[in-house]
Every structure is written in C-alpha cells, then in structure tokens.
Short mmCIF file of C-alpha atoms in Angstrom, two decimals:
data_model
loop_
_atom_site.label_atom_id
_atom_site.label_comp_id
_atom_site.label_asym_id
_atom_site.label_seq_id
_atom_site.Cartn_x
_atom_site.Cartn_y
_atom_site.Cartn_z
CA UNK A 901 58.80 23.96 -34.09
CA UNK A 902 56.48 23.68 -31.60
CA UNK A 903 57.55 22.81 -28.20
CA UNK A 904 55.38 19.78 -27.20
CA UNK A 905 57.24 18.04 -30.03
CA UNK A 906 60.87 18.85 -29.13
CA UNK A 907 61.82 15.88 -26.94
CA UNK A 908 60.14 13.32 -29.12
CA UNK A 909 61.41 14.71 -32.29
CA UNK A 910 65.35 14.67 -30.02
CA UNK A 911 65.08 12.26 -27.28
CA UNK A 912 68.07 13.02 -25.11
CA UNK A 913 70.49 10.62 -26.91
CA UNK A 914 69.48 12.39 -30.53
CA UNK A 915 69.94 15.71 -28.96
CA UNK A 916 73.01 14.90 -27.29
CA UNK A 917 74.58 13.49 -31.04
CA UNK A 918 73.56 17.53 -32.08
CA UNK A 919 75.62 18.87 -29.39
CA UNK A 920 78.09 17.12 -30.38
CA UNK A 921 78.38 18.37 -33.86
CA UNK A 922 76.66 21.84 -33.46
CA UNK A 923 76.10 24.61 -31.08
CA UNK A 924 72.52 24.74 -30.28
CA UNK A 925 70.22 26.04 -27.41
CA UNK A 926 67.55 23.56 -26.94
CA UNK A 927 65.54 25.63 -24.98
CA UNK A 928 65.13 28.37 -27.53
CA UNK A 929 62.07 26.85 -29.52
CA UNK A 930 59.89 29.48 -32.13
CA UNK A 931 56.47 28.59 -32.27
CA UNK A 932 54.58 31.39 -33.21
CA UNK A 933 56.96 34.25 -34.41
CA UNK A 934 60.65 35.14 -35.34
CA UNK A 935 60.42 38.47 -33.68
CA UNK A 936 61.01 37.65 -30.40
CA UNK A 937 64.10 40.31 -29.78
CA UNK A 938 65.75 36.66 -28.03
CA UNK A 939 65.28 35.04 -31.45
CA UNK A 940 66.59 38.20 -33.53
CA UNK A 941 69.95 37.83 -31.59
CA UNK A 942 70.59 34.43 -32.35
CA UNK A 943 69.40 34.55 -35.78
CA UNK A 944 71.64 36.92 -37.01
CA UNK A 945 74.51 34.39 -36.15
CA UNK A 946 72.75 31.60 -37.52
CA UNK A 947 74.01 29.39 -40.06
CA UNK A 948 71.28 26.57 -39.67
CA UNK A 949 67.86 26.17 -38.77
CA UNK A 950 66.28 22.92 -37.64
CA UNK A 951 62.40 22.74 -37.99
CA UNK A 952 59.33 20.78 -37.63
CA UNK A 953 55.79 20.96 -37.04
CA UNK A 954 54.61 24.09 -35.89
CA UNK A 955 57.35 26.08 -37.25
CA UNK A 956 56.57 29.67 -38.72
CA UNK A 957 56.92 31.43 -41.58
CA UNK A 958 60.61 31.73 -43.21
CA UNK A 959 60.11 34.94 -45.06
CA UNK A 960 62.41 37.62 -46.67
CA UNK A 961 62.02 39.49 -43.25
CA UNK A 962 63.31 36.42 -41.24
CA UNK A 963 66.19 35.64 -43.84
CA UNK A 964 67.20 39.57 -43.81
CA UNK A 965 67.75 39.06 -40.14
CA UNK A 966 69.68 35.63 -40.58
CA UNK A 967 72.25 36.56 -43.52
CA UNK A 968 74.61 33.89 -42.33
CA UNK A 969 71.53 31.01 -42.91
CA UNK A 970 72.72 28.82 -45.13
CA UNK A 971 70.87 25.52 -44.94
CA UNK A 972 67.09 24.31 -43.43
CA UNK A 973 67.11 21.31 -42.07
CA UNK A 974 63.35 20.21 -41.33
CA UNK A 975 62.43 16.87 -38.89
CA UNK A 976 59.17 16.50 -40.09
CA UNK A 977 57.79 16.34 -43.80
CA UNK A 978 56.40 18.63 -46.24
CA UNK A 979 58.23 22.07 -46.28
CA UNK A 980 55.21 23.81 -47.91
CA UNK A 981 53.68 25.32 -44.89
CA UNK A 982 56.60 27.35 -43.75
CA UNK A 983 58.90 28.13 -46.62
CA UNK A 984 58.64 30.98 -49.18
CA UNK A 985 59.54 31.74 -52.67
CA UNK A 986 62.44 33.83 -50.50
CA UNK A 987 63.91 30.82 -49.62
CA UNK A 988 64.55 29.31 -52.90
CA UNK A 989 65.50 32.60 -54.04
CA UNK A 990 68.38 32.69 -52.02
CA UNK A 991 70.13 29.15 -53.05
CA UNK A 992 69.74 28.38 -49.48
CA UNK A 993 70.07 24.41 -49.28
CA UNK A 994 66.44 22.34 -47.35
CA UNK A 995 66.22 19.15 -46.19
CA UNK A 996 63.64 16.77 -45.17
CA UNK A 997 63.06 14.04 -43.20
CA UNK A 998 59.76 13.21 -45.52
CA UNK A 999 61.64 9.98 -46.49
CA UNK A 1000 62.05 8.80 -42.65
CA UNK A 1001 58.16 9.86 -42.44
CA UNK A 1002 57.26 8.02 -45.11
CA UNK A 1003 58.49 4.42 -43.93
CA UNK A 1004 55.83 4.03 -41.06
CA UNK A 1005 52.73 5.42 -43.34
CA UNK A 1006 54.09 2.34 -45.98
CA UNK A 1007 54.63 0.07 -43.32
CA UNK A 1008 50.89 0.50 -42.19
CA UNK A 1009 49.65 0.43 -45.68
CA UNK A 1010 51.35 -2.91 -45.92
CA UNK A 1011 50.20 -3.91 -42.92
CA UNK A 1012 46.62 -2.81 -43.92
CA UNK A 1013 46.84 -4.36 -47.71
CA UNK A 1014 47.66 -8.16 -46.06
CA UNK A 1015 44.40 -7.57 -43.46
CA UNK A 1016 42.13 -6.80 -46.30
CA UNK A 1017 43.33 -9.16 -48.41
CA UNK A 1018 42.18 -12.28 -45.38
CA UNK A 1019 39.36 -10.09 -45.11
CA UNK A 1020 39.97 -9.11 -41.62
CA UNK A 1021 37.79 -6.13 -41.44
CA UNK A 1022 34.43 -7.65 -42.71
CA UNK A 1023 35.06 -10.97 -40.62
CA UNK A 1024 35.58 -9.56 -37.88
CA UNK A 1025 32.26 -6.89 -37.91
CA UNK A 1026 30.82 -10.13 -38.83
CA UNK A 1027 31.79 -12.24 -35.51
CA UNK A 1028 31.08 -9.30 -33.64
CA UNK A 1029 27.19 -9.35 -34.98
CA UNK A 1030 26.75 -12.74 -35.07
CA UNK A 1031 28.66 -13.80 -32.10
CA UNK A 1032 29.08 -17.57 -34.02
CA UNK A 1033 32.58 -18.76 -35.31
CA UNK A 1034 32.03 -19.02 -39.04
CA UNK A 1035 33.36 -22.96 -39.04
CA UNK A 1036 36.86 -24.50 -40.18
CA UNK A 1037 36.30 -24.85 -43.60
CA UNK A 1038 38.61 -23.18 -46.34
CA UNK A 1039 36.90 -19.45 -46.75
CA UNK A 1040 36.58 -18.89 -50.58
CA UNK A 1041 37.63 -15.48 -52.09
CA UNK A 1042 40.17 -14.14 -49.47
CA UNK A 1043 43.88 -14.43 -49.41
CA UNK A 1044 47.26 -12.45 -50.10
CA UNK A 1045 48.47 -15.07 -53.43
CA UNK A 1046 48.74 -13.45 -56.38
CA UNK A 1047 46.59 -10.25 -55.08
CA UNK A 1048 46.32 -7.51 -57.12
CA UNK A 1049 47.28 -4.06 -55.63
CA UNK A 1050 47.20 -0.72 -57.42
CA UNK A 1051 49.30 1.97 -56.06
CA UNK A 1052 48.17 5.92 -56.95
CA UNK A 1053 51.05 8.20 -56.90
CA UNK A 1054 54.69 7.19 -56.76
CA UNK A 1055 55.50 9.67 -54.03
CA UNK A 1056 58.18 8.75 -51.38
CA UNK A 1057 55.61 6.62 -49.50
CA UNK A 1058 54.67 5.06 -52.97
CA UNK A 1059 57.83 4.10 -53.97
CA UNK A 1060 58.72 2.89 -50.35
CA UNK A 1061 55.81 0.85 -50.14
CA UNK A 1062 56.03 -0.67 -53.98
CA UNK A 1063 59.83 -2.28 -51.82
CA UNK A 1064 57.89 -3.42 -49.05
CA UNK A 1065 55.28 -5.38 -51.06
CA UNK A 1066 58.25 -7.34 -53.00
CA UNK A 1067 58.64 -10.11 -50.57
CA UNK A 1068 54.92 -11.44 -50.84
CA UNK A 1069 53.11 -13.39 -53.43
CA UNK A 1070 51.54 -9.66 -54.55
CA UNK A 1071 50.67 -8.16 -57.81
CA UNK A 1072 51.41 -4.48 -57.38
CA UNK A 1073 50.85 -2.25 -60.57
CA UNK A 1074 51.12 2.00 -60.64
CA UNK A 1075 49.99 4.77 -62.11
CA UNK A 1076 51.54 8.27 -61.65
CA UNK A 1077 51.35 11.51 -64.52
CA UNK A 1078 54.98 12.11 -63.66
CA UNK A 1079 56.17 7.95 -64.26
CA UNK A 1080 57.13 7.14 -67.87
CA UNK A 1081 57.42 3.36 -68.45
CA UNK A 1082 61.13 2.98 -67.78
CA UNK A 1083 60.53 4.86 -64.28
CA UNK A 1084 57.46 2.13 -63.41
CA UNK A 1085 59.85 -0.75 -65.11
CA UNK A 1086 63.08 0.95 -62.51
CA UNK A 1087 60.65 0.34 -59.58
CA UNK A 1088 59.48 -3.05 -60.66
CA UNK A 1089 55.80 -2.51 -61.21
CA UNK A 1090 53.50 -1.96 -64.27
CA UNK A 1091 52.31 1.15 -65.20
CA UNK A 1092 48.77 1.94 -65.83
CA UNK A 1093 46.49 4.62 -66.64
CA UNK A 1094 44.04 5.71 -63.67
CA UNK A 1095 40.84 4.09 -64.78
CA UNK A 1096 42.73 0.84 -65.67
CA UNK A 1097 44.32 0.46 -62.27
CA UNK A 1098 40.94 0.84 -61.03
CA UNK A 1099 39.18 -1.32 -62.64
CA UNK A 1100 42.23 -4.34 -62.52
CA UNK A 1101 42.96 -3.55 -58.57
CA UNK A 1102 41.21 -5.88 -55.46
CA UNK A 1103 43.38 -3.14 -53.55
CA UNK A 1104 43.91 0.52 -54.76
CA UNK A 1105 45.90 2.28 -51.87
CA UNK A 1106 46.26 6.74 -52.30
CA UNK A 1107 50.03 7.86 -52.57
CA UNK A 1108 49.08 11.10 -54.01
CA UNK A 1109 50.35 14.74 -52.95
CA UNK A 1110 46.98 17.01 -52.29
CA UNK A 1111 47.08 19.72 -54.56
CA UNK A 1112 44.38 21.67 -56.50
CA UNK A 1113 45.11 19.14 -59.73
CA UNK A 1114 44.36 16.32 -57.35
CA UNK A 1115 41.11 17.49 -55.26
CA UNK A 1116 38.74 14.75 -55.66
CA UNK A 1117 40.59 12.40 -57.83
CA UNK A 1118 38.94 9.78 -56.58
CA UNK A 1119 35.05 10.33 -57.22
CA UNK A 1120 32.01 8.90 -58.03
CA UNK A 1121 32.88 7.83 -61.36
CA UNK A 1122 36.37 6.59 -60.20
CA UNK A 1123 34.86 4.25 -57.29
CA UNK A 1124 32.10 2.97 -59.99
CA UNK A 1125 35.02 1.18 -61.71
CA UNK A 1126 36.33 -0.61 -58.98
CA UNK A 1127 35.41 -4.40 -58.90
CA UNK A 1128 32.84 -5.84 -56.31
CA UNK A 1129 34.44 -6.75 -53.15
CA UNK A 1130 38.00 -4.12 -53.90
CA UNK A 1131 39.03 -1.99 -50.89
CA UNK A 1132 40.47 1.60 -51.27
CA UNK A 1133 43.21 2.93 -48.65
CA UNK A 1134 44.13 6.30 -48.14
CA UNK A 1135 46.68 7.14 -46.37
CA UNK A 1136 47.88 10.28 -47.94
CA UNK A 1137 45.17 13.51 -47.44
CA UNK A 1138 41.26 13.47 -47.48
CA UNK A 1139 40.72 15.55 -50.02
CA UNK A 1140 41.83 13.53 -52.93
CA UNK A 1141 38.73 11.28 -52.07
CA UNK A 1142 35.18 12.69 -52.69
CA UNK A 1143 33.85 11.46 -49.10
CA UNK A 1144 30.22 12.61 -50.45
CA UNK A 1145 30.50 9.90 -53.07
CA UNK A 1146 33.05 7.43 -51.07
CA UNK A 1147 29.55 6.60 -48.40
CA UNK A 1148 27.22 6.92 -51.51
CA UNK A 1149 29.19 3.79 -52.70
CA UNK A 1150 30.24 1.74 -49.44
CA UNK A 1151 26.16 1.87 -48.35
CA UNK A 1152 25.92 -0.72 -51.19
CA UNK A 1153 28.35 -2.47 -49.62
CA UNK A 1154 30.13 -3.40 -53.24
CA UNK A 1155 33.55 -2.35 -51.97
CA UNK A 1156 35.42 -1.60 -48.34
CA UNK A 1157 37.74 1.51 -47.41
CA UNK A 1158 40.37 1.97 -44.99
CA UNK A 1159 41.09 5.54 -43.97
CA UNK A 1160 43.74 6.88 -41.79
CA UNK A 1161 42.57 10.50 -43.02
CA UNK A 1162 39.58 12.55 -43.98
CA UNK A 1163 38.21 15.39 -45.68
CA UNK A 1164 37.07 17.45 -43.20
CA UNK A 1165 39.65 15.81 -40.10
CA UNK A 1166 38.43 15.38 -37.43
CA UNK A 1167 34.88 13.63 -39.28
CA UNK A 1168 31.78 15.33 -37.30
CA UNK A 1169 30.75 13.05 -34.90
CA UNK A 1170 27.41 12.14 -36.81
CA UNK A 1171 29.31 11.21 -40.26
CA UNK A 1172 28.16 8.14 -41.54
CA UNK A 1173 31.82 6.67 -42.06
CA UNK A 1174 31.57 5.51 -38.21
CA UNK A 1175 28.49 3.34 -38.87
CA UNK A 1176 28.99 1.56 -41.98
CA UNK A 1177 30.66 -1.66 -41.40
CA UNK A 1178 32.94 -1.47 -44.54
CA UNK A 1179 34.66 1.25 -43.28
CA UNK A 1180 37.58 0.89 -41.24
CA UNK A 1181 38.45 4.65 -40.07
CA UNK A 1182 41.50 5.30 -37.85
CA UNK A 1183 42.99 8.76 -36.39
CA UNK A 1184 45.96 10.07 -38.61
CA UNK A 1185 47.40 7.09 -37.24
CA UNK A 1186 50.30 5.87 -40.13
CA UNK A 1187 52.44 8.71 -39.98
CA UNK A 1188 55.21 8.53 -37.20
CA UNK A 1189 54.04 8.30 -33.83
CA UNK A 1190 55.46 7.35 -30.55
CA UNK A 1191 59.12 6.25 -30.68
CA UNK A 1192 59.01 6.31 -34.47
CA UNK A 1193 59.21 10.28 -34.32
CA UNK A 1194 63.06 9.98 -33.20
CA UNK A 1195 64.30 9.04 -36.60
CA UNK A 1196 62.93 12.28 -38.07
CA UNK A 1197 65.17 14.35 -35.29
CA UNK A 1198 68.18 11.36 -35.68
CA UNK A 1199 67.67 11.93 -39.85
CA UNK A 1200 68.34 16.15 -39.16
CA UNK A 1201 71.16 14.78 -37.28
CA UNK A 1202 72.96 12.44 -40.21
CA UNK A 1203 72.60 16.06 -42.58
CA UNK A 1204 74.16 17.95 -39.72
CA UNK A 1205 76.95 15.82 -40.17
CA UNK A 1206 77.42 15.71 -43.75
CA UNK A 1207 77.16 19.69 -43.48
CA UNK A 1208 80.14 19.09 -41.36
CA UNK A 1209 82.14 16.48 -43.14
CA UNK A 1210 81.60 19.40 -46.38
CA UNK A 1211 79.31 16.67 -48.37
CA UNK A 1212 75.92 17.40 -49.64
CA UNK A 1213 72.58 16.71 -47.84
CA UNK A 1214 71.68 13.35 -48.93
CA UNK A 1215 67.48 14.94 -48.40
CA UNK A 1216 67.93 17.81 -50.17
CA UNK A 1217 64.82 19.31 -51.93
CA UNK A 1218 64.49 20.53 -55.28
CA UNK A 1219 61.74 23.42 -54.81
CA UNK A 1220 60.00 22.23 -58.41
CA UNK A 1221 58.85 18.49 -56.70
CA UNK A 1222 57.25 20.86 -53.78
CA UNK A 1223 54.00 20.04 -55.43
CA UNK A 1224 53.99 16.63 -56.65
CA UNK A 1225 56.60 14.70 -54.15
CA UNK A 1226 54.72 13.54 -50.67
#
C-alpha cells in the first residue's frame, strides 16, 4: 500500500493487535513494485499479503516469488485494480474491507437524503442570496415523512443504506438487474425497473458499480424522467452520470444534484457545476476518512484472527462478483 496511508489504516492500537497475531514488518511497505530484492526475499516466506490503497499489481511473477501465499487481505474496497487472473487461478483467498468502507458512504448518503428532504441546500443558497429570513410559517413541499427514495444498485453500500433507512418514515425502492423479487423482498423494498424508479422517486441515489455497461447509466433521457423538485445523489463513480446532460438539466432548475464524485475527478476549475445553486459538490468525502480509516485495518486484523483460528474469511471475495458489487 502507500506508505502515507499505513499509519492511518493501522494506527498503533490496531497494528499492535495485528503483530500479536502474525509476524509482520511494518517498515516494509511496497508501493511501486515487488521487484526490490529485499521484498523478493520476504515474499518467499510470505503466507498472507496485507494490501491497501496504492498496492502494485499482483501478477504471475509476484505469485511465483511467493509460493507459500495463501491469502490476500485488502484493507480497502475494490481489489480489481491490483489483482490479476493468476490470483484467482491459483485459488488464493482474497478478502476486502469493502463492507467496512461501505458504512461511511451509506451514512453520508443517509445524511444527504435527510437534508435534501428538508430542502436544506436550496434554502441555504436562498438565504445567502437574499439575507432575509423567510418567516416562521410552515414551509410547504418539504419534509421527510413519506419521502420516496430510489436506490440504484444493491451493492454493499446500497444494501447498507437500505438498512439505515429503516428507522425513518421514508419509502425506499430498489432497481438492480442482479436482484429478483425475492431478493428485494428480503431487503424489505419493492423492486422497480430503472425508468419506473426514476419517475416515482423524490430522491434518487446511485450505488451501482462502474463498468462499461453502467457508463452514463443516468443520461439525458433518464434525467427527464425525474419529477420536478427531485434530487439526484451520486456517491458511486462520476462516469455513471452524463455530466453534460446533468448540467443542462440543472440549468433548468427543475431538479437538484448532490455529487461526491464527478467525471472528470477533480472537476476542471471552470466547471459550471461549481456555480449552479442547485448543485452541491463535495470532494470525494463519502468513503472512509480520518478516524474511519482505522476500521479498514481492524477488518484485516479480524480476518487474520479468523485464519489463525481455522475459520473461513468473513469478507472473502468471489471473482464472479468483481464487476457488479461495489
């Protein structure tokens, strides 16, 4: 992983617990390549690789240098960026802390849903512009009682969000091509085709994976289906939205958007999204940040302890799900 992330992912108390379980050298951090002779010597004895953001590619040559390797424990989300077919062909167990990283994203999304339901972002812009309190009367058209929330994607984040929505008087629904009616019923939400979900939701939140099939999943036609006054939230990947179409739609002031991810990322300094009053942009903050990052390291420690106890990994990744579960 990147050396700068080590102390955040494995703060002293988490690292101490890891060192109680296994022989590990915290000073040996591989950032760019496994080709260093010192690294090669350690690989020959390595049974478990602990990886994170910035891990270089683990290909056949690396695996040949690590004949004892039995598990890769990733202290971050997706493993697509550094695993190769050779990892899966050799039957190496791969675990990911994606589930732990899903929680802060789901929490961020829940917060945005509740704030959007109270029309907080538009009200703030209006107050900044007019510098006048609107009065103490009841504001029509806002509130979270019965607000319809459409969830695009039953990913780890999407499922965790659905769990977090349960205590509230909201009406969530789901669209996902990999989920059937029974699966949606198990989650406690109705399953809708994408178009129907867009038409019937006050707030739409995107949690689908970034694949060639989902590029511009929400484009000009889909945006036009959203009701007047509705809100689009994206904490997945920027490429899932057609930003040119979104900017045009936002300029009509018919809908609003809350974007934690964009395409490109970061946005160019002259992007209209910065100036549109109905676009609320955050700099990719929804995932694990600050003290939340230690949860990822703790997930790896717990996986190591399961291995030592002879139990299966709790967060093992199936190769078949890489393209559809975020």
